[in-house]
Structures are given as structure tokens and as C-alpha cells.
Short mmCIF file of C-alpha atoms in Angstrom, two decimals:
data_model
loop_
_atom_site.label_atom_id
_atom_site.label_comp_id
_atom_site.label_asym_id
_atom_site.label_seq_id
_atom_site.Cartn_x
_atom_site.Cartn_y
_atom_site.Cartn_z
CA MET B 1 7.73 -6.67 38.78
CA VAL B 2 4.51 -8.58 38.32
CA ASP B 3 4.35 -11.80 40.34
CA ARG B 4 2.41 -15.03 39.83
CA ASP B 5 -0.43 -13.87 42.10
CA LYS B 6 -0.84 -10.61 40.14
CA ILE B 7 -0.94 -12.51 36.85
CA GLN B 8 -3.60 -14.82 38.27
CA GLU B 9 -5.56 -11.78 39.45
CA ILE B 10 -5.50 -10.33 35.90
CA VAL B 11 -6.50 -13.70 34.43
CA ASN B 12 -9.41 -13.90 36.86
CA GLU B 13 -10.56 -10.40 35.92
CA ILE B 14 -10.44 -11.24 32.23
CA ASN B 15 -12.26 -14.53 32.77
CA LYS B 16 -15.00 -12.73 34.71
CA VAL B 17 -15.50 -10.21 31.86
CA ILE B 18 -15.75 -13.07 29.38
CA ASP B 19 -18.03 -15.17 31.61
CA ASP B 20 -20.33 -12.21 32.22
CA ALA B 21 -20.47 -11.48 28.47
CA ILE B 22 -21.30 -15.11 27.67
CA ALA B 23 -23.99 -15.18 30.37
CA TYR B 24 -25.47 -11.96 29.03
CA ALA B 25 -25.47 -13.26 25.46
CA GLU B 26 -26.97 -16.63 26.38
CA SER B 27 -29.71 -15.04 28.47
CA SER B 28 -30.63 -12.53 25.74
CA PRO B 29 -33.24 -13.25 23.07
CA TYR B 30 -32.11 -13.77 19.50
CA PRO B 31 -32.48 -10.56 17.46
CA ASP B 32 -35.48 -10.02 15.21
CA PRO B 33 -34.55 -11.01 11.62
CA ALA B 34 -35.95 -7.64 10.56
CA GLU B 35 -32.85 -6.06 12.16
CA VAL B 36 -30.43 -7.80 9.78
CA GLN B 37 -29.72 -4.67 7.74
CA GLU B 38 -29.38 -2.33 10.70
CA GLY B 39 -26.00 -1.02 11.79
CA VAL B 40 -24.10 -1.46 8.52
CA TYR B 41 -23.40 2.28 8.60
CA ALA B 42 -22.91 4.51 11.61
CA MET J 1 -15.23 32.75 -6.16
CA ARG J 2 -11.73 31.87 -7.33
CA GLU J 3 -10.15 29.39 -9.70
CA VAL J 4 -8.38 26.32 -8.33
CA THR J 5 -7.15 23.06 -9.76
CA TYR J 6 -8.64 19.71 -8.77
CA LEU J 7 -5.44 19.07 -6.74
CA GLU J 8 -5.62 22.43 -4.97
CA ALA J 9 -9.26 21.79 -4.11
CA ILE J 10 -8.28 18.55 -2.36
CA ARG J 11 -5.49 20.29 -0.45
CA GLU J 12 -7.84 23.08 0.61
CA ALA J 13 -10.33 20.56 1.97
CA LEU J 14 -7.61 18.88 4.05
CA TRP J 15 -6.26 22.22 5.26
CA GLU J 16 -9.65 23.63 6.24
CA GLU J 17 -10.79 20.47 8.03
CA MET J 18 -7.49 20.31 9.97
CA GLU J 19 -7.92 23.97 10.95
CA LYS J 20 -11.48 23.33 12.02
CA ASP J 21 -11.03 20.09 13.96
CA ASP J 22 -7.95 19.11 15.99
CA SER J 23 -8.88 15.44 15.74
CA VAL J 24 -8.28 15.47 11.97
CA PHE J 25 -4.78 14.38 10.97
CA ILE J 26 -3.16 12.87 7.91
CA LEU J 27 -0.83 9.92 7.56
CA GLY J 28 0.80 8.12 4.68
CA GLU J 29 3.95 7.57 2.70
CA ASP J 30 5.79 10.86 2.05
CA VAL J 31 2.81 13.03 3.01
CA GLY J 32 4.96 15.14 5.34
CA ALA J 33 8.46 16.26 4.41
CA TYR J 34 8.00 15.51 0.70
CA GLY J 35 4.46 16.90 0.52
CA GLY J 36 2.98 13.77 -1.05
CA ALA J 37 3.91 11.95 -4.22
CA PHE J 38 1.74 14.39 -6.19
CA LYS J 39 2.25 17.32 -3.76
CA VAL J 40 -1.35 17.23 -2.55
CA THR J 41 -0.24 17.56 1.07
CA ASP J 42 2.46 20.15 0.38
CA GLY J 43 2.64 22.70 3.21
CA LEU J 44 0.58 20.75 5.73
CA LEU J 45 3.60 19.58 7.72
CA LYS J 46 4.85 23.14 8.15
CA ARG J 47 1.44 24.39 9.25
CA PHE J 48 0.27 21.52 11.44
CA GLY J 49 3.47 19.78 12.57
CA GLU J 50 4.67 16.22 12.47
CA TRP J 51 2.06 14.86 14.90
CA ARG J 52 -0.77 15.81 12.54
CA CYS J 53 1.07 15.11 9.31
CA LEU J 54 2.65 11.72 9.79
CA ASP J 55 5.15 10.18 7.42
CA THR J 56 4.76 6.41 7.61
CA PRO J 57 6.75 3.41 6.47
CA LEU J 58 5.88 1.78 3.14
CA ALA J 59 3.26 -0.44 4.73
CA GLU J 60 -0.31 0.11 3.57
CA MET J 61 -1.81 -2.36 6.01
CA ALA J 62 -0.11 -0.54 8.88
CA ILE J 63 -1.29 2.85 7.59
CA VAL J 64 -4.92 1.77 7.46
CA GLY J 65 -4.67 -0.26 10.66
CA ALA J 66 -3.24 2.73 12.52
CA ALA J 67 -5.98 4.93 11.10
CA ILE J 68 -8.67 2.53 12.28
CA GLY J 69 -7.15 2.37 15.75
CA ALA J 70 -6.90 6.16 15.97
CA SER J 71 -10.52 6.54 14.87
CA LEU J 72 -11.65 4.16 17.59
CA MET J 73 -9.87 6.45 20.06
CA GLY J 74 -11.79 9.49 18.83
CA MET J 75 -9.55 10.82 16.06
CA ARG J 76 -10.50 11.49 12.42
CA PRO J 77 -7.56 10.26 10.37
CA VAL J 78 -7.15 10.83 6.66
CA ALA J 79 -4.85 8.16 5.28
CA GLU J 80 -3.18 8.62 1.92
CA ILE J 81 -2.37 5.55 -0.13
CA GLN J 82 0.18 6.78 -2.65
CA PHE J 83 -1.46 4.92 -5.55
CA SER J 84 -4.78 3.14 -5.17
CA ASP J 85 -3.18 0.06 -6.71
CA PHE J 86 -1.28 -0.42 -3.45
CA MET J 87 -4.44 -0.27 -1.35
CA ILE J 88 -4.79 -3.98 -2.10
CA SER J 89 -2.07 -4.50 0.53
CA ALA J 90 -4.48 -3.05 3.09
CA PHE J 91 -7.53 -4.95 1.84
CA ASP J 92 -7.92 -6.97 5.03
CA GLN J 93 -7.88 -3.90 7.27
CA ILE J 94 -10.31 -2.05 4.99
CA CYS J 95 -12.83 -4.80 4.34
CA ASN J 96 -12.63 -7.09 7.37
CA MET J 97 -12.00 -4.36 9.94
CA ALA J 98 -13.05 -0.83 8.95
CA ALA J 99 -16.11 -1.85 6.94
CA MET J 100 -17.48 -4.24 9.55
CA TYR J 101 -16.65 -2.62 12.88
CA HIS J 102 -19.93 -0.79 13.27
CA TYR J 103 -22.02 -3.80 12.28
CA ARG J 104 -20.11 -6.12 14.62
CA LEU J 105 -19.49 -3.86 17.59
CA GLY J 106 -21.50 -0.68 17.18
CA GLU J 107 -18.33 1.39 16.99
CA PRO J 108 -18.09 3.97 14.18
CA VAL J 109 -14.83 4.13 12.20
CA PRO J 110 -14.61 7.68 10.84
CA ILE J 111 -11.61 7.34 8.57
CA VAL J 112 -10.98 8.60 5.05
CA ILE J 113 -8.62 6.75 2.74
CA ARG J 114 -7.48 8.98 -0.12
CA ALA J 115 -6.49 6.91 -3.12
CA PRO J 116 -5.13 8.43 -6.36
CA PHE J 117 -6.35 6.19 -9.18
CA GLY J 118 -6.81 5.97 -12.91
CA GLY J 119 -4.71 5.96 -16.04
CA GLY J 120 -3.96 8.05 -19.07
CA PHE J 121 -0.50 9.15 -17.99
CA ARG J 122 1.59 6.12 -19.03
CA GLY J 123 1.81 4.82 -15.49
CA GLY J 124 1.56 1.18 -16.47
CA PRO J 125 -0.24 -1.67 -14.73
CA PHE J 126 0.77 -0.94 -11.11
CA HIS J 127 -0.01 2.79 -11.07
CA SER J 128 -3.12 3.23 -13.21
CA GLN J 129 -5.82 0.84 -12.08
CA CYS J 130 -9.43 1.67 -11.27
CA ALA J 131 -10.36 -0.77 -8.55
CA GLU J 132 -13.33 1.12 -7.12
CA ALA J 133 -15.76 -1.75 -7.72
CA TRP J 134 -13.93 -3.95 -5.20
CA TYR J 135 -14.70 -1.48 -2.43
CA CYS J 136 -18.23 -0.68 -3.64
CA HIS J 137 -18.97 -4.38 -3.16
CA MET J 138 -18.27 -4.09 0.58
CA PRO J 139 -21.20 -3.10 2.84
CA GLY J 140 -20.06 -0.60 5.46
CA LEU J 141 -17.76 1.38 3.16
CA LYS J 142 -18.68 4.55 1.36
CA VAL J 143 -16.93 5.22 -1.94
CA VAL J 144 -16.63 8.56 -3.70
CA ALA J 145 -14.98 9.60 -6.98
CA PRO J 146 -15.21 13.32 -7.76
CA ALA J 147 -14.61 14.78 -11.21
CA THR J 148 -14.47 18.55 -10.61
CA PRO J 149 -12.67 20.86 -8.18
CA TYR J 150 -15.98 21.82 -6.52
CA ASP J 151 -16.97 18.21 -5.96
CA ALA J 152 -13.42 17.21 -4.98
CA LYS J 153 -13.38 19.76 -2.18
CA GLY J 154 -16.97 19.38 -1.08
CA LEU J 155 -16.93 15.61 -1.08
CA LEU J 156 -13.63 15.39 0.83
CA LYS J 157 -14.94 17.70 3.54
CA ALA J 158 -18.12 15.64 3.77
CA SER J 159 -16.07 12.43 3.86
CA ILE J 160 -13.92 13.68 6.73
CA ARG J 161 -17.01 14.64 8.74
CA ASP J 162 -18.83 11.37 7.98
CA PRO J 163 -18.86 8.78 10.79
CA ASN J 164 -18.14 5.91 8.37
CA PRO J 165 -15.02 4.70 6.54
CA VAL J 166 -14.88 6.48 3.19
CA ILE J 167 -12.68 5.53 0.25
CA TYR J 168 -11.97 8.74 -1.65
CA PHE J 169 -10.78 8.02 -5.19
CA GLU J 170 -9.07 11.07 -6.71
CA HIS J 171 -8.09 10.87 -10.36
CA LYS J 172 -4.42 11.56 -11.04
CA HIS J 173 -5.10 12.67 -14.59
CA LEU J 174 -7.34 15.47 -13.31
CA TYR J 175 -4.97 16.88 -10.67
CA ARG J 176 -3.58 19.78 -12.69
CA ARG J 177 -5.61 19.54 -15.89
CA ILE J 178 -8.99 20.49 -14.48
CA LYS J 179 -9.54 23.99 -13.09
CA ALA J 180 -12.76 25.65 -12.03
CA GLN J 181 -14.22 28.43 -9.94
CA ILE J 182 -15.21 27.43 -6.42
CA PRO J 183 -16.78 29.49 -3.62
CA ASP J 184 -14.59 31.09 -0.96
CA ASP J 185 -16.83 30.04 1.90
CA ASP J 186 -17.15 26.69 3.62
CA PHE J 187 -19.24 24.23 1.60
CA MET J 188 -19.81 20.51 1.41
CA VAL J 189 -21.16 18.14 -1.22
CA PRO J 190 -23.35 15.53 0.50
CA LEU J 191 -22.30 11.92 0.10
CA GLY J 192 -24.73 9.78 -1.87
CA GLN J 193 -25.98 12.47 -4.23
CA ALA J 194 -25.36 12.33 -7.97
CA GLU J 195 -25.64 15.45 -10.09
CA VAL J 196 -26.92 16.08 -13.59
CA LYS J 197 -23.96 17.89 -15.15
CA ARG J 198 -25.65 18.37 -18.52
CA GLU J 199 -29.36 18.22 -19.20
CA GLY J 200 -30.71 16.33 -22.21
CA THR J 201 -33.74 14.49 -23.51
CA ASP J 202 -32.68 11.56 -25.75
CA ILE J 203 -29.99 9.51 -24.00
CA THR J 204 -28.68 9.38 -20.43
CA ILE J 205 -24.95 8.99 -19.89
CA VAL J 206 -24.15 7.75 -16.37
CA THR J 207 -20.52 8.29 -15.49
CA TYR J 208 -18.05 9.53 -12.85
CA SER J 209 -14.52 10.81 -12.27
CA ALA J 210 -12.32 11.44 -15.33
CA MET J 211 -14.87 9.90 -17.68
CA LEU J 212 -17.24 12.78 -16.92
CA HIS J 213 -15.10 15.09 -19.03
CA HIS J 214 -14.94 12.70 -21.99
CA SER J 215 -18.69 12.14 -21.68
CA LEU J 216 -19.43 15.86 -21.67
CA ALA J 217 -17.25 16.32 -24.76
CA ALA J 218 -19.06 13.49 -26.55
CA ALA J 219 -22.44 14.93 -25.54
CA GLU J 220 -21.48 18.31 -27.01
CA GLU J 221 -20.37 16.66 -30.24
CA ILE J 222 -23.48 14.55 -30.75
CA ALA J 223 -25.66 17.58 -30.04
CA LYS J 224 -24.48 18.86 -33.44
CA GLU J 225 -26.20 15.80 -34.92
CA GLY J 226 -29.48 16.60 -33.19
CA VAL J 227 -29.13 14.12 -30.33
CA SER J 228 -29.58 15.50 -26.82
CA ALA J 229 -27.58 13.63 -24.20
CA GLU J 230 -28.05 14.09 -20.46
CA VAL J 231 -24.93 13.47 -18.36
CA VAL J 232 -25.29 12.18 -14.80
CA ASP J 233 -22.18 12.38 -12.63
CA LEU J 234 -22.52 9.79 -9.87
CA ARG J 235 -19.93 11.53 -7.63
CA THR J 236 -20.60 8.96 -4.88
CA LEU J 237 -20.46 5.34 -6.04
CA SER J 238 -21.60 3.80 -2.77
CA PRO J 239 -24.22 4.46 -1.63
CA LEU J 240 -25.50 4.85 -5.17
CA ASP J 241 -27.97 7.65 -5.90
CA LYS J 242 -30.53 5.41 -7.56
CA ALA J 243 -33.21 8.10 -7.75
CA THR J 244 -31.18 10.46 -9.92
CA VAL J 245 -30.06 7.68 -12.28
CA LEU J 246 -33.53 6.20 -12.64
CA GLY J 247 -35.19 9.61 -12.95
CA SER J 248 -32.94 10.53 -15.86
CA VAL J 249 -33.35 7.18 -17.64
CA ARG J 250 -37.12 7.30 -17.26
CA LYS J 251 -37.00 10.71 -18.93
CA THR J 252 -34.74 9.80 -21.86
CA GLY J 253 -35.52 6.10 -22.35
CA LYS J 254 -31.94 5.18 -23.20
CA ALA J 255 -28.85 4.69 -21.07
CA LEU J 256 -25.11 4.54 -21.65
CA VAL J 257 -22.82 3.85 -18.70
CA VAL J 258 -19.25 5.13 -19.06
CA TYR J 259 -16.48 4.16 -16.67
CA GLU J 260 -12.71 3.79 -16.79
CA ALA J 261 -12.41 0.48 -14.93
CA HIS J 262 -12.39 -2.89 -16.66
CA LYS J 263 -15.76 -3.47 -18.26
CA THR J 264 -16.52 -6.80 -16.65
CA PHE J 265 -17.99 -6.75 -13.11
CA GLY J 266 -17.48 -3.00 -12.81
CA VAL J 267 -19.64 -0.20 -11.40
CA GLY J 268 -21.24 -0.03 -14.84
CA ALA J 269 -22.54 -3.56 -14.42
CA GLU J 270 -24.30 -2.54 -11.20
CA VAL J 271 -25.78 0.60 -12.75
CA SER J 272 -26.93 -1.39 -15.79
CA ALA J 273 -28.58 -4.00 -13.58
CA LEU J 274 -30.28 -1.27 -11.56
CA ILE J 275 -31.75 0.25 -14.71
CA ALA J 276 -32.84 -3.16 -16.03
CA GLU J 277 -34.50 -4.06 -12.72
CA GLU J 278 -36.24 -0.78 -11.95
CA ALA J 279 -36.69 1.12 -15.22
CA PHE J 280 -37.11 -1.66 -17.79
CA THR J 281 -40.45 -0.45 -19.05
CA ALA J 282 -39.06 3.03 -19.66
CA LEU J 283 -36.28 1.77 -21.95
CA ASP J 284 -36.35 2.24 -25.70
CA GLY J 285 -33.08 0.38 -26.25
CA PRO J 286 -30.48 -1.82 -24.56
CA VAL J 287 -28.42 -0.40 -21.72
CA ALA J 288 -24.96 0.10 -23.20
CA ARG J 289 -21.52 0.37 -21.61
CA VAL J 290 -18.25 1.98 -22.61
CA ALA J 291 -15.36 0.95 -20.36
CA SER J 292 -11.76 -0.16 -20.45
CA LEU J 293 -10.70 -3.52 -21.82
CA ASP J 294 -10.39 -6.55 -19.58
CA THR J 295 -6.61 -6.50 -19.54
CA PRO J 296 -4.02 -5.04 -17.17
CA VAL J 297 -3.44 -1.34 -17.90
CA PRO J 298 -0.85 -1.28 -20.73
CA PHE J 299 2.30 0.79 -20.35
CA SER J 300 2.77 1.38 -24.08
CA PRO J 301 1.13 4.67 -25.18
CA PRO J 302 -0.74 3.28 -28.22
CA LEU J 303 -1.88 0.27 -26.21
CA GLU J 304 -3.09 2.45 -23.33
CA GLU J 305 -4.99 4.62 -25.80
CA ALA J 306 -6.61 1.48 -27.22
CA TYR J 307 -7.40 0.27 -23.70
CA LEU J 308 -9.02 3.43 -22.28
CA PRO J 309 -12.44 4.88 -23.07
CA ASN J 310 -12.34 8.28 -24.76
CA ARG J 311 -14.60 10.82 -26.40
CA ASP J 312 -14.70 9.02 -29.75
CA LYS J 313 -15.58 5.64 -28.24
CA ILE J 314 -18.38 7.28 -26.26
CA LEU J 315 -19.55 9.13 -29.35
CA LYS J 316 -19.79 5.88 -31.34
CA ALA J 317 -21.84 4.28 -28.56
CA LEU J 318 -24.12 7.31 -28.46
CA ARG J 319 -24.68 7.13 -32.22
CA ASP J 320 -25.47 3.40 -32.00
CA LEU J 321 -27.95 4.02 -29.19
CA ALA J 322 -29.55 6.98 -30.93
CA ALA J 323 -30.10 4.85 -34.04
CA PHE J 324 -31.59 1.91 -32.14
#
């Protein structure tokens, strides 16, 4: 059975993934507008 | 070479791609034990088993959602929607998920959604619609609509191998009516390439799917009156093969767009706008359209006949254009 500490551990892991992603996004430059049509198709 | 029906060509494409690639599987309502509502998937369950030929509940959103999820895990699902009319129930999964995944996340979604469409068999308003324009309007989707057994097989194989979500519109009225010789060996028809099915010099007919056959019949008839009509079969609706359409119109100077969907806001409107924008100076007359009426598809036989385009309606439009 999962206990309260395990749940908190999972929550912390998820929060770290999200925090890292936000930090990465905020530290990255905005894309070049010329890229707007890229990636529509694989 | 050997003769197959349009339906058999579709089944062969599924069969061969499933033999070739273990990641290809089919799912949909009655595709397994019953062999599909039109028997397109008949025999696949026996050959490939229930894990690669999945009967699903009557839930189009779940069918497409499951296909998207499987594709993200490396599979190549081919989902059958029993009638394209019911694909509306999966609109959110198709347009907000499948079409946008690569743009949002960089993840390809290699799924094919097979969708029997079209009228002419007294199916009424829920089993006869031509809703291809809705999906052509969505960046990220590819949309194909073959008219011949060769194109049906070649385009389905290309669709299955494509890394993008492809909506494959197969016309119910063609299933057993259209037969043709196709090669025995493995072949594909590239997505995004139209084909000139009949060469001509005076008027270009741009069409696709079942309307190709009515257009070819009208072109043969008006040839007796000294008018030479070229017939362009789009085959893929999105991405549109602009070069072939424009090349033909620049040669003939006149264009007639023929399609089975409702006239207003259809694929024909896009093709007409393309010609007006990029070949205006080559035109010797207005771009004309022959399409269905802007009503639900009637169930009554005489009303459906009045609703649908046919050879005679195309012929009248050709005569009007020739005289312009």
C-alpha cells in the first residue's frame, strides 16, 4: 500500500519536472516568427 | 496484372501492410468477427487474430482516441469509422488531438482513419454525407479520396506508411461497381499528387472520388460535340496538388470543379479560389462548379437524384463553359 510519505515523494517528483520545464521555458528565447509554419506535419 | 474491385483493393492494401509491418493493426465497429459493415475487413481476423483486428464498442471518440494513444506508443493503427457521418463524434480527438500533436509536442501521430462516405445508394442523411472539407480545413491532417482500385490500394498503403494522421475517404458507391486491373507487385501512390485521368485542351474538370467517373463520362460525351475536356483527379485533397491543377487550367483556360459534397464552402470553393488567385490571367471564362445542393442528403430516390451531381449536370456545365 502506498503511504502518505510515498505520495508526497511522487508529488515532489512531479513538481520538480514541472518546475524544471518552466525554468527551461522561461530561460529560452522566444522562437523566430519565421518558424510559425514549421512542424505542422511530421 | 489482375482485376479487382475498389473494395478488394482496399482490403489488399490492409492485408499487405499488416503482413509487412507488425505494428499495423485495425480497429473499429464490427471489423473483426463480422468483417466490417461492407466486408472490407473480411478475413483479417482469421489471418491476424483478435489483437490486430479489434472489434470496438460503438464509440467513435474512443476508437480514434485509442488509435492516437497506440500511435504514440509506436503502433500504426488503421481505424475504421463505419460511416464517415459518424466521424463527427470523434471530431475533438481528430482535430484537437491527432492534427495538432506534432505541432504542439513534436510527436508524430501515424494513424489512418478509414471513412466510407458518399451517397447514391439511398442511405439517407446519416449515411451518405461528404464531409471531407471539414477535415481539409484542419492543418496537420492529410485527406485522401481515391476513385479507382489502383489509387485506392496505392493511396491506402502510402497513408499507412505516412507519419501523419490521414483521413482516408472511400466511396461506398464505388466498392463493388468499379473494377480495374492492378499490378501484382507492391506499389504505392504518393500522397499529395493529383493525376490527369483524361487529357484535353479546351476545359479542365477538377474532381475526385465518385465524381471522377461521372466527369469522365461527361467528357466523353462532349467530345462528340468537338469540345476537348481534360479531367484532373485530385486523389489527395490535403495537401492539394496545386501544380497539377494550375498547369492544366493554364493550358485549357477554363475550369469546372465537380464534387459530391454540398456546394457551399466545399473543396470546390478552395480549388476555385486557388485558380482565381494564381491563374486568373490564363482564364477565358468564369470558374464553374457542379456540386450537390445545400440540403441534407435526401432519402427519397427522386430527391437524391435531384440532389446529387451526375453526368448530365456536368455536361450542361461543360456546354455553358464551352460557349462562354
